[in-house]
Amino acid sequence: MFKKVRALYEKDKGALPAPILSLKWDYETSGHFDIHKVAKEINGYFLEDIPEHPADKKAYKKGTLLPSFVFLLDDGRTSCGSWIYSASYTEAGNMAARRKKTDPTGLGLYPEWSWCWPVNRRIIYNRASVDLEGNPRDLKRPLLKWDAEGKKWIGDVPDNAVPPMGTTGAFPFIMKPDGVASLFGPGLNDGPFPEHYEPLECPIEKNLMSNQRISPVIKIFEGGLDKFTTCDPKYPFVCTTYRVTEHWQTGVLTRWLPWLIEAEPQMFCEMSLELAKLRGINNGDRVIVQTSRGKLEAVAIVTSRFKPFNIAGQTVHQIGIPWHFGWLHPKDGGESANLLTPTVGDPNTMIPESKAFMANVSKLTKQPSAQPAKKATKS
């Protein structure tokens, strides 16, 4: 489609043609889309010969894939689609396709199984696992260790490869100006000190940590369908939302892939064995999940992954639904978690409070009848 758009620009010279006519769009092999070319573009290339790179004093030829984002230059001689994925596809090949099962640290890092951003680092901020001299804080499970004699880090890819201390050393938190973490600090609307608040909707009337139940600076939008309930017996269960691998974000891409639809075909509601018994719900039953704002139909998934909470001496059950914007089944695909979630914004980012709200779940009175399998027909 883009090539057709560019052809129209070449013919008719439309408005602001430069971005369209100059865009690099060479992602085909023998007339077919080549995902490897896209992955390499994201990793980045050297666009010119580099006689001596300032990072390692080595020479690199034009067209060579970047070893990592450390080799990016600000003079136009390198390119990179996304710096955090640089080093994912190098001259050694597609790092994400690796499947070696070696685990040198014994900590389950498996550094040669696939690839992690950035630069295959498995634990971000891993420098915080050592003391100021580079010695592991947990001697039985050393994630990282400074080898003073060899002048190198041993273990995971270090989050900042400089020595731990000394004239060329650095503190662990490299994204902070002072190199250290903060328990409290300026810049937050509900700061500077950390404080625990309950969600707007919760199963208890009092914050066990303080006299203030909810944040005084959250953004609440009321009216119409925007209703809120706390400690209401009609909505006794805590509901949370989460993603699943088979249905990512809006589902624009993943819900159209047959093998993923087979794995996650429609909305589900996860619950504990205890809650399922309490409500007479079996695994696979159709259920109704309802809040003061709306309701949806889902398939029950009864699992030991969910456990009842004991909060202030009372048993509180939890249910979970995937966060998304619709499925292909049922036909209208409109069973969205957004029908249930409250309209309340985080005081700093305005991110909706969709991870904790009050709901009810009940077994659908009339369960759908099982459909017989269709017989194969000859074409």
Tab-separated table of C-alpha atoms in Angstrom:
chain	number	residue	atom	x	y	z
A	1	MET	CA	0.000	0.000	0.000
A	2	PHE	CA	2.811	2.410	0.845
A	3	LYS	CA	4.435	1.832	-2.531
A	4	LYS	CA	1.167	2.745	-4.239
A	5	VAL	CA	0.943	5.911	-2.143
A	6	ARG	CA	4.515	6.795	-3.092
A	7	ALA	CA	3.754	6.147	-6.765
A	8	LEU	CA	0.873	8.626	-6.549
A	9	TYR	CA	3.198	11.213	-4.989
A	10	GLU	CA	5.783	10.634	-7.719
A	11	LYS	CA	3.095	11.169	-10.333
A	12	ASP	CA	1.085	14.043	-8.863
A	13	LYS	CA	3.676	15.707	-6.561
A	14	GLY	CA	1.305	15.960	-3.579
A	15	ALA	CA	1.714	18.256	-0.569
A	16	LEU	CA	4.889	17.805	1.494
A	17	PRO	CA	6.283	15.001	-0.684
A	18	ALA	CA	9.764	14.704	0.879
A	19	PRO	CA	8.874	12.326	3.769
A	20	ILE	CA	6.983	10.028	1.387
A	21	LEU	CA	9.460	10.054	-1.484
A	22	SER	CA	12.564	9.780	0.727
A	23	LEU	CA	11.336	7.109	3.150
A	24	LYS	CA	13.427	3.935	3.088
A	25	TRP	CA	11.042	1.057	2.442
A	26	ASP	CA	13.055	-1.897	1.217
A	27	TYR	CA	11.557	-4.767	3.162
A	28	GLU	CA	10.959	-7.305	0.408
A	29	THR	CA	12.735	-10.399	-0.829
A	30	SER	CA	11.624	-11.807	-4.189
A	31	GLY	CA	8.486	-9.697	-4.016
A	32	HIS	CA	7.474	-10.902	-0.546
A	33	PHE	CA	7.544	-9.055	2.769
A	34	ASP	CA	10.710	-9.994	4.695
A	35	ILE	CA	10.454	-9.706	8.485
A	36	HIS	CA	14.198	-10.234	8.822
A	37	LYS	CA	14.867	-7.036	6.881
A	38	VAL	CA	12.525	-5.188	9.236
A	39	ALA	CA	14.271	-6.660	12.288
A	40	LYS	CA	17.658	-5.616	10.908
A	41	GLU	CA	16.372	-2.091	10.250
A	42	ILE	CA	15.196	-1.889	13.850
A	43	ASN	CA	18.623	-3.070	15.038
A	44	GLY	CA	20.464	-0.505	12.934
A	45	TYR	CA	23.274	-0.248	10.374
A	46	PHE	CA	26.475	1.589	9.666
A	47	LEU	CA	25.556	3.879	6.745
A	48	GLU	CA	29.183	4.686	5.890
A	49	ASP	CA	32.595	3.096	6.357
A	50	ILE	CA	33.946	3.857	9.837
A	51	PRO	CA	37.782	3.619	9.767
A	52	GLU	CA	38.047	3.818	13.562
A	53	HIS	CA	34.964	3.825	15.758
A	54	PRO	CA	35.358	5.877	18.959
A	55	ALA	CA	33.629	3.146	21.015
A	56	ASP	CA	36.182	0.378	20.407
A	57	LYS	CA	38.748	1.816	17.935
A	58	LYS	CA	37.770	-0.815	15.336
A	59	ALA	CA	36.839	-0.368	11.681
A	60	TYR	CA	33.318	-1.069	10.365
A	61	LYS	CA	32.101	-1.339	6.771
A	62	LYS	CA	29.051	0.377	5.326
A	63	GLY	CA	26.011	-1.906	5.571
A	64	THR	CA	27.288	-3.766	8.626
A	65	LEU	CA	24.731	-4.292	11.388
A	66	LEU	CA	25.351	-2.364	14.613
A	67	PRO	CA	26.739	-4.466	17.497
A	68	SER	CA	24.651	-2.364	19.938
A	69	PHE	CA	23.304	1.143	20.524
A	70	VAL	CA	26.681	2.076	22.019
A	71	PHE	CA	27.906	2.317	18.418
A	72	LEU	CA	25.292	4.872	17.344
A	73	LEU	CA	26.792	8.169	16.157
A	74	ASP	CA	25.171	11.598	16.043
A	75	ASP	CA	26.664	12.591	12.694
A	76	GLY	CA	24.366	10.634	10.364
A	77	ARG	CA	26.737	7.718	9.744
A	78	THR	CA	24.544	5.189	11.588
A	79	SER	CA	20.842	4.321	11.661
A	80	CYS	CA	18.624	2.555	14.186
A	81	GLY	CA	14.879	1.935	14.211
A	82	SER	CA	14.665	1.548	17.999
A	83	TRP	CA	17.682	1.883	20.264
A	84	ILE	CA	16.431	-0.542	22.932
A	85	TYR	CA	16.341	-3.306	20.287
A	86	SER	CA	19.802	-2.565	18.962
A	87	ALA	CA	21.953	-5.714	19.371
A	88	SER	CA	18.933	-7.945	18.739
A	89	TYR	CA	19.964	-8.717	15.126
A	90	THR	CA	23.714	-8.454	14.548
A	91	GLU	CA	26.240	-9.870	12.100
A	92	ALA	CA	26.119	-13.016	14.266
A	93	GLY	CA	22.458	-13.468	13.324
A	94	ASN	CA	19.009	-13.149	14.841
A	95	MET	CA	19.665	-13.123	18.577
A	96	ALA	CA	15.966	-13.605	19.369
A	97	ALA	CA	16.045	-16.964	17.560
A	98	ARG	CA	18.684	-18.468	19.855
A	99	ARG	CA	17.674	-21.548	21.851
A	100	LYS	CA	20.706	-22.568	23.919
A	101	LYS	CA	19.781	-23.871	27.368
A	102	THR	CA	23.001	-23.048	29.212
A	103	ASP	CA	22.611	-21.144	32.495
A	104	PRO	CA	26.068	-20.175	33.835
A	105	THR	CA	24.760	-18.309	36.886
A	106	GLY	CA	22.269	-20.990	37.891
A	107	LEU	CA	19.708	-18.231	38.459
A	108	GLY	CA	17.513	-18.983	35.466
A	109	LEU	CA	18.867	-16.200	33.247
A	110	TYR	CA	19.633	-18.417	30.213
A	111	PRO	CA	21.556	-15.638	28.414
A	112	GLU	CA	21.635	-17.477	25.069
A	113	TRP	CA	17.935	-18.291	24.980
A	114	SER	CA	16.345	-15.632	22.775
A	115	TRP	CA	17.269	-12.028	23.634
A	116	CYS	CA	16.259	-9.296	26.105
A	117	TRP	CA	16.316	-5.542	25.713
A	118	PRO	CA	18.511	-3.685	26.250
A	119	VAL	CA	21.743	-5.443	25.120
A	120	ASN	CA	20.479	-8.844	26.376
A	121	ARG	CA	20.432	-7.674	30.001
A	122	ARG	CA	18.152	-10.035	31.912
A	123	ILE	CA	17.698	-7.979	35.089
A	124	ILE	CA	17.392	-4.200	34.699
A	125	TYR	CA	19.285	-2.181	37.331
A	126	ASN	CA	21.245	-5.312	38.262
A	127	ARG	CA	24.041	-3.098	39.591
A	128	ALA	CA	21.813	-2.551	42.629
A	129	SER	CA	22.392	-6.216	43.569
A	130	VAL	CA	25.992	-5.482	44.592
A	131	ASP	CA	27.515	-3.240	47.249
A	132	LEU	CA	29.590	-0.160	46.473
A	133	GLU	CA	32.675	-2.316	45.940
A	134	GLY	CA	30.920	-4.648	43.500
A	135	ASN	CA	30.430	-7.587	45.870
A	136	PRO	CA	27.077	-9.432	45.674
A	137	ARG	CA	24.672	-8.561	48.474
A	138	ASP	CA	23.281	-12.099	48.233
A	139	LEU	CA	26.343	-14.359	48.323
A	140	LYS	CA	24.286	-17.491	47.650
A	141	ARG	CA	22.713	-16.048	44.492
A	142	PRO	CA	25.220	-13.669	42.890
A	143	LEU	CA	23.560	-11.984	39.919
A	144	LEU	CA	26.571	-9.775	39.295
A	145	LYS	CA	30.099	-9.521	40.683
A	146	TRP	CA	33.021	-7.189	40.005
A	147	ASP	CA	36.273	-8.968	39.125
A	148	ALA	CA	38.863	-6.462	40.364
A	149	GLU	CA	41.790	-8.388	38.898
A	150	GLY	CA	40.235	-8.825	35.472
A	151	LYS	CA	38.582	-5.396	35.671
A	152	LYS	CA	35.241	-6.704	34.444
A	153	TRP	CA	31.775	-7.654	35.640
A	154	ILE	CA	30.862	-11.349	35.916
A	155	GLY	CA	27.283	-12.593	35.587
A	156	ASP	CA	24.436	-10.768	33.882
A	157	VAL	CA	25.126	-7.972	31.391
A	158	PRO	CA	25.867	-5.086	33.796
A	159	ASP	CA	23.526	-2.121	33.875
A	160	ASN	CA	26.385	0.320	33.285
A	161	ALA	CA	29.638	-1.492	32.636
A	162	VAL	CA	31.904	0.989	34.446
A	163	PRO	CA	33.626	-0.146	37.683
A	164	PRO	CA	31.591	0.085	40.891
A	165	MET	CA	33.646	2.835	42.569
A	166	GLY	CA	36.810	4.906	42.095
A	167	THR	CA	37.575	7.743	39.729
A	168	THR	CA	35.840	6.047	36.806
A	169	GLY	CA	33.196	4.297	38.882
A	170	ALA	CA	29.493	5.007	39.175
A	171	PHE	CA	26.552	4.301	41.445
A	172	PRO	CA	23.944	1.725	40.275
A	173	PHE	CA	20.951	3.861	39.229
A	174	ILE	CA	22.406	5.301	36.046
A	175	MET	CA	19.185	7.045	34.962
A	176	LYS	CA	19.234	9.229	38.080
A	177	PRO	CA	21.557	12.269	38.240
A	178	ASP	CA	22.976	11.209	41.610
A	179	GLY	CA	23.050	7.487	40.772
A	180	VAL	CA	20.957	6.405	43.754
A	181	ALA	CA	17.329	5.349	44.190
A	182	SER	CA	14.784	7.491	46.019
A	183	LEU	CA	12.196	6.497	48.592
A	184	PHE	CA	10.625	9.920	48.168
A	185	GLY	CA	11.323	12.932	46.016
A	186	PRO	CA	9.937	16.002	44.248
A	187	GLY	CA	7.782	16.120	41.149
A	188	LEU	CA	4.773	13.986	42.111
A	189	ASN	CA	1.320	15.458	42.687
A	190	ASP	CA	0.796	13.082	45.610
A	191	GLY	CA	4.379	13.354	46.909
A	192	PRO	CA	6.992	13.875	48.091
A	193	PHE	CA	6.533	11.128	50.704
A	194	PRO	CA	5.243	7.661	49.745
A	195	GLU	CA	1.806	6.833	51.133
A	196	HIS	CA	-0.565	3.896	50.741
A	197	TYR	CA	-4.110	4.641	49.664
A	198	GLU	CA	-6.901	2.220	48.885
A	199	PRO	CA	-8.483	2.183	45.418
A	200	LEU	CA	-11.598	4.321	45.020
A	201	GLU	CA	-13.612	1.106	45.153
A	202	CYS	CA	-12.441	-1.358	47.790
A	203	PRO	CA	-13.819	-3.994	50.189
A	204	ILE	CA	-12.892	-2.143	53.396
A	205	GLU	CA	-14.180	1.127	54.824
A	206	LYS	CA	-10.934	2.205	56.476
A	207	ASN	CA	-7.354	2.391	55.275
A	208	LEU	CA	-5.384	0.142	57.623
A	209	MET	CA	-2.284	2.307	57.120
A	210	SER	CA	-3.712	5.762	57.872
A	211	ASN	CA	-6.906	7.769	58.370
A	212	GLN	CA	-7.044	8.753	54.680
A	213	ARG	CA	-8.703	5.961	52.666
A	214	ILE	CA	-8.216	7.275	49.114
A	215	SER	CA	-5.752	9.724	47.610
A	216	PRO	CA	-6.969	13.312	48.062
A	217	VAL	CA	-5.624	14.308	44.647
A	218	ILE	CA	-7.026	11.604	42.348
A	219	LYS	CA	-9.209	12.734	39.438
A	220	ILE	CA	-12.778	11.449	39.806
A	221	PHE	CA	-15.333	11.784	36.997
A	222	GLU	CA	-18.934	11.262	38.109
A	223	GLY	CA	-22.280	11.292	36.367
A	224	GLY	CA	-24.191	9.022	34.025
A	225	LEU	CA	-22.609	5.577	34.001
A	226	ASP	CA	-19.734	6.736	36.201
A	227	LYS	CA	-20.908	5.348	39.535
A	228	PHE	CA	-18.753	4.031	42.372
A	229	THR	CA	-19.360	1.514	45.133
A	230	THR	CA	-17.404	0.590	48.253
A	231	CYS	CA	-18.404	-2.112	50.747
A	232	ASP	CA	-21.641	-2.664	48.806
A	233	PRO	CA	-22.969	-6.243	49.262
A	234	LYS	CA	-24.168	-6.188	45.642
A	235	TYR	CA	-20.510	-6.027	44.518
A	236	PRO	CA	-18.524	-8.059	47.064
A	237	PHE	CA	-15.512	-9.163	45.009
A	238	VAL	CA	-12.326	-7.377	44.002
A	239	CYS	CA	-11.879	-7.436	40.227
A	240	THR	CA	-8.554	-6.914	38.506
A	241	THR	CA	-7.489	-6.775	34.871
A	242	TYR	CA	-4.412	-8.072	33.085
A	243	ARG	CA	-3.116	-8.976	29.654
A	244	VAL	CA	-2.532	-12.402	28.169
A	245	THR	CA	0.139	-13.359	25.661
A	246	GLU	CA	-2.413	-14.542	23.115
A	247	HIS	CA	-4.377	-11.271	23.016
A	248	TRP	CA	-2.180	-8.197	23.171
A	249	GLN	CA	-3.463	-4.662	23.801
A	250	THR	CA	-6.353	-3.799	21.496
A	251	GLY	CA	-6.195	-7.118	19.682
A	252	VAL	CA	-6.103	-5.389	16.283
A	253	LEU	CA	-3.418	-7.851	15.212
A	254	THR	CA	-3.602	-10.765	17.636
A	255	ARG	CA	-7.335	-11.387	17.501
A	256	TRP	CA	-7.118	-12.004	13.752
A	257	LEU	CA	-4.534	-14.792	13.966
A	258	PRO	CA	-6.272	-18.206	13.906
A	259	TRP	CA	-3.867	-19.973	16.266
A	260	LEU	CA	-4.196	-17.197	18.835
A	261	ILE	CA	-7.983	-17.099	18.516
A	262	GLU	CA	-7.959	-20.824	19.240
A	263	ALA	CA	-5.943	-20.199	22.425
A	264	GLU	CA	-7.999	-17.205	23.646
A	265	PRO	CA	-11.249	-17.024	21.653
A	266	GLN	CA	-13.313	-14.820	23.951
A	267	MET	CA	-13.681	-12.998	27.262
A	268	PHE	CA	-12.991	-15.076	30.376
A	269	CYS	CA	-13.258	-14.564	34.122
A	270	GLU	CA	-10.634	-16.184	36.324
A	271	MET	CA	-11.512	-17.118	39.898
A	272	SER	CA	-10.293	-19.251	42.788
A	273	LEU	CA	-11.460	-22.764	43.633
A	274	GLU	CA	-13.013	-21.373	46.805
A	275	LEU	CA	-15.041	-18.678	45.052
A	276	ALA	CA	-16.183	-21.101	42.352
A	277	LYS	CA	-17.488	-23.457	45.037
A	278	LEU	CA	-19.185	-20.571	46.848
A	279	ARG	CA	-20.990	-19.500	43.675
A	280	GLY	CA	-21.644	-22.971	42.237
A	281	ILE	CA	-19.538	-22.252	39.173
A	282	ASN	CA	-17.639	-24.903	37.236
A	283	ASN	CA	-14.692	-24.433	34.929
A	284	GLY	CA	-16.039	-23.502	31.492
A	285	ASP	CA	-19.422	-22.217	32.692
A	286	ARG	CA	-20.772	-18.994	31.251
A	287	VAL	CA	-20.894	-16.258	33.891
A	288	ILE	CA	-22.011	-12.652	34.222
A	289	VAL	CA	-19.504	-10.168	35.644
A	290	GLN	CA	-21.160	-6.953	36.801
A	291	THR	CA	-20.235	-3.638	38.416
A	292	SER	CA	-22.294	-0.531	39.144
A	293	ARG	CA	-21.344	0.690	35.665
A	294	GLY	CA	-22.059	-2.279	33.431
A	295	LYS	CA	-21.876	-6.006	32.878
A	296	LEU	CA	-20.423	-8.539	30.486
A	297	GLU	CA	-20.594	-12.243	29.747
A	298	ALA	CA	-17.516	-14.440	30.114
A	299	VAL	CA	-16.275	-18.012	30.350
A	300	ALA	CA	-15.274	-19.074	33.866
A	301	ILE	CA	-11.694	-20.214	34.404
A	302	VAL	CA	-11.427	-21.866	37.820
A	303	THR	CA	-7.795	-21.992	38.916
A	304	SER	CA	-5.606	-22.441	41.970
A	305	ARG	CA	-3.620	-19.422	40.766
A	306	PHE	CA	-6.125	-17.167	42.496
A	307	LYS	CA	-6.352	-17.331	46.295
A	308	PRO	CA	-8.779	-15.592	48.672
A	309	PHE	CA	-7.363	-12.650	50.639
A	310	ASN	CA	-7.595	-12.167	54.380
A	311	ILE	CA	-8.032	-8.417	54.847
A	312	ALA	CA	-8.683	-6.931	58.279
A	313	GLY	CA	-9.917	-10.300	59.491
A	314	GLN	CA	-12.378	-10.930	56.662
A	315	THR	CA	-12.147	-13.189	53.620
A	316	VAL	CA	-12.148	-11.250	50.359
A	317	HIS	CA	-12.361	-13.005	47.001
A	318	GLN	CA	-10.811	-11.786	43.761
A	319	ILE	CA	-11.718	-12.292	40.114
A	320	GLY	CA	-9.673	-11.417	37.044
A	321	ILE	CA	-10.503	-10.507	33.457
A	322	PRO	CA	-8.239	-9.702	30.484
A	323	TRP	CA	-7.794	-6.037	29.596
A	324	HIS	CA	-8.568	-5.503	25.920
A	325	PHE	CA	-10.997	-3.978	23.406
A	326	GLY	CA	-13.136	-6.822	22.140
A	327	TRP	CA	-13.001	-10.297	20.627
A	328	LEU	CA	-14.327	-12.022	17.521
A	329	HIS	CA	-16.601	-14.244	19.630
A	330	PRO	CA	-19.444	-13.897	20.314
A	331	LYS	CA	-20.425	-12.382	16.999
A	332	ASP	CA	-20.395	-8.738	18.141
A	333	GLY	CA	-17.166	-9.199	20.144
A	334	GLY	CA	-18.159	-6.345	22.431
A	335	GLU	CA	-17.451	-7.902	25.820
A	336	SER	CA	-14.805	-5.413	26.890
A	337	ALA	CA	-13.325	-4.904	30.351
A	338	ASN	CA	-13.886	-1.174	29.840
A	339	LEU	CA	-17.602	-1.759	30.406
A	340	LEU	CA	-16.800	-2.457	34.048
A	341	THR	CA	-13.863	-0.278	35.071
A	342	PRO	CA	-14.251	3.000	37.027
A	343	THR	CA	-13.418	6.407	35.575
A	344	VAL	CA	-10.825	7.623	38.038
A	345	GLY	CA	-7.402	8.947	37.083
A	346	ASP	CA	-4.039	8.512	38.752
A	347	PRO	CA	-2.968	11.930	40.151
A	348	ASN	CA	0.253	11.979	38.126
A	349	THR	CA	-0.425	10.213	34.832
A	350	MET	CA	-4.252	10.080	34.665
A	351	ILE	CA	-3.971	6.338	33.988
A	352	PRO	CA	-7.395	4.822	34.827
A	353	GLU	CA	-7.725	2.726	37.974
A	354	SER	CA	-8.517	-0.528	36.172
A	355	LYS	CA	-6.446	-2.850	38.357
A	356	ALA	CA	-8.736	-2.855	41.404
A	357	PHE	CA	-12.496	-2.264	41.569
A	358	MET	CA	-15.534	-3.990	43.053
A	359	ALA	CA	-17.671	-6.433	41.079
A	360	ASN	CA	-19.972	-9.422	41.293
A	361	VAL	CA	-19.905	-12.699	39.395
A	362	SER	CA	-22.741	-15.164	38.968
A	363	LYS	CA	-23.425	-18.231	36.892
A	364	LEU	CA	-25.461	-17.569	33.769
A	365	THR	CA	-28.911	-19.029	34.373
A	366	LYS	CA	-29.182	-20.558	30.923
A	367	GLN	CA	-25.939	-22.097	29.715
A	368	PRO	CA	-25.429	-22.282	25.918
A	369	SER	CA	-25.955	-25.748	24.486
A	370	ALA	CA	-22.948	-27.580	23.099
A	371	GLN	CA	-22.743	-27.369	19.328
A	372	PRO	CA	-22.086	-30.666	17.501
A	373	ALA	CA	-18.951	-30.769	15.405
A	374	LYS	CA	-19.533	-30.148	11.727
A	375	LYS	CA	-18.771	-33.019	9.395
A	376	ALA	CA	-16.065	-32.452	6.839
A	377	THR	CA	-17.347	-32.023	3.305
A	378	LYS	CA	-15.602	-32.743	0.069
A	379	SER	CA	-14.685	-29.744	-2.006
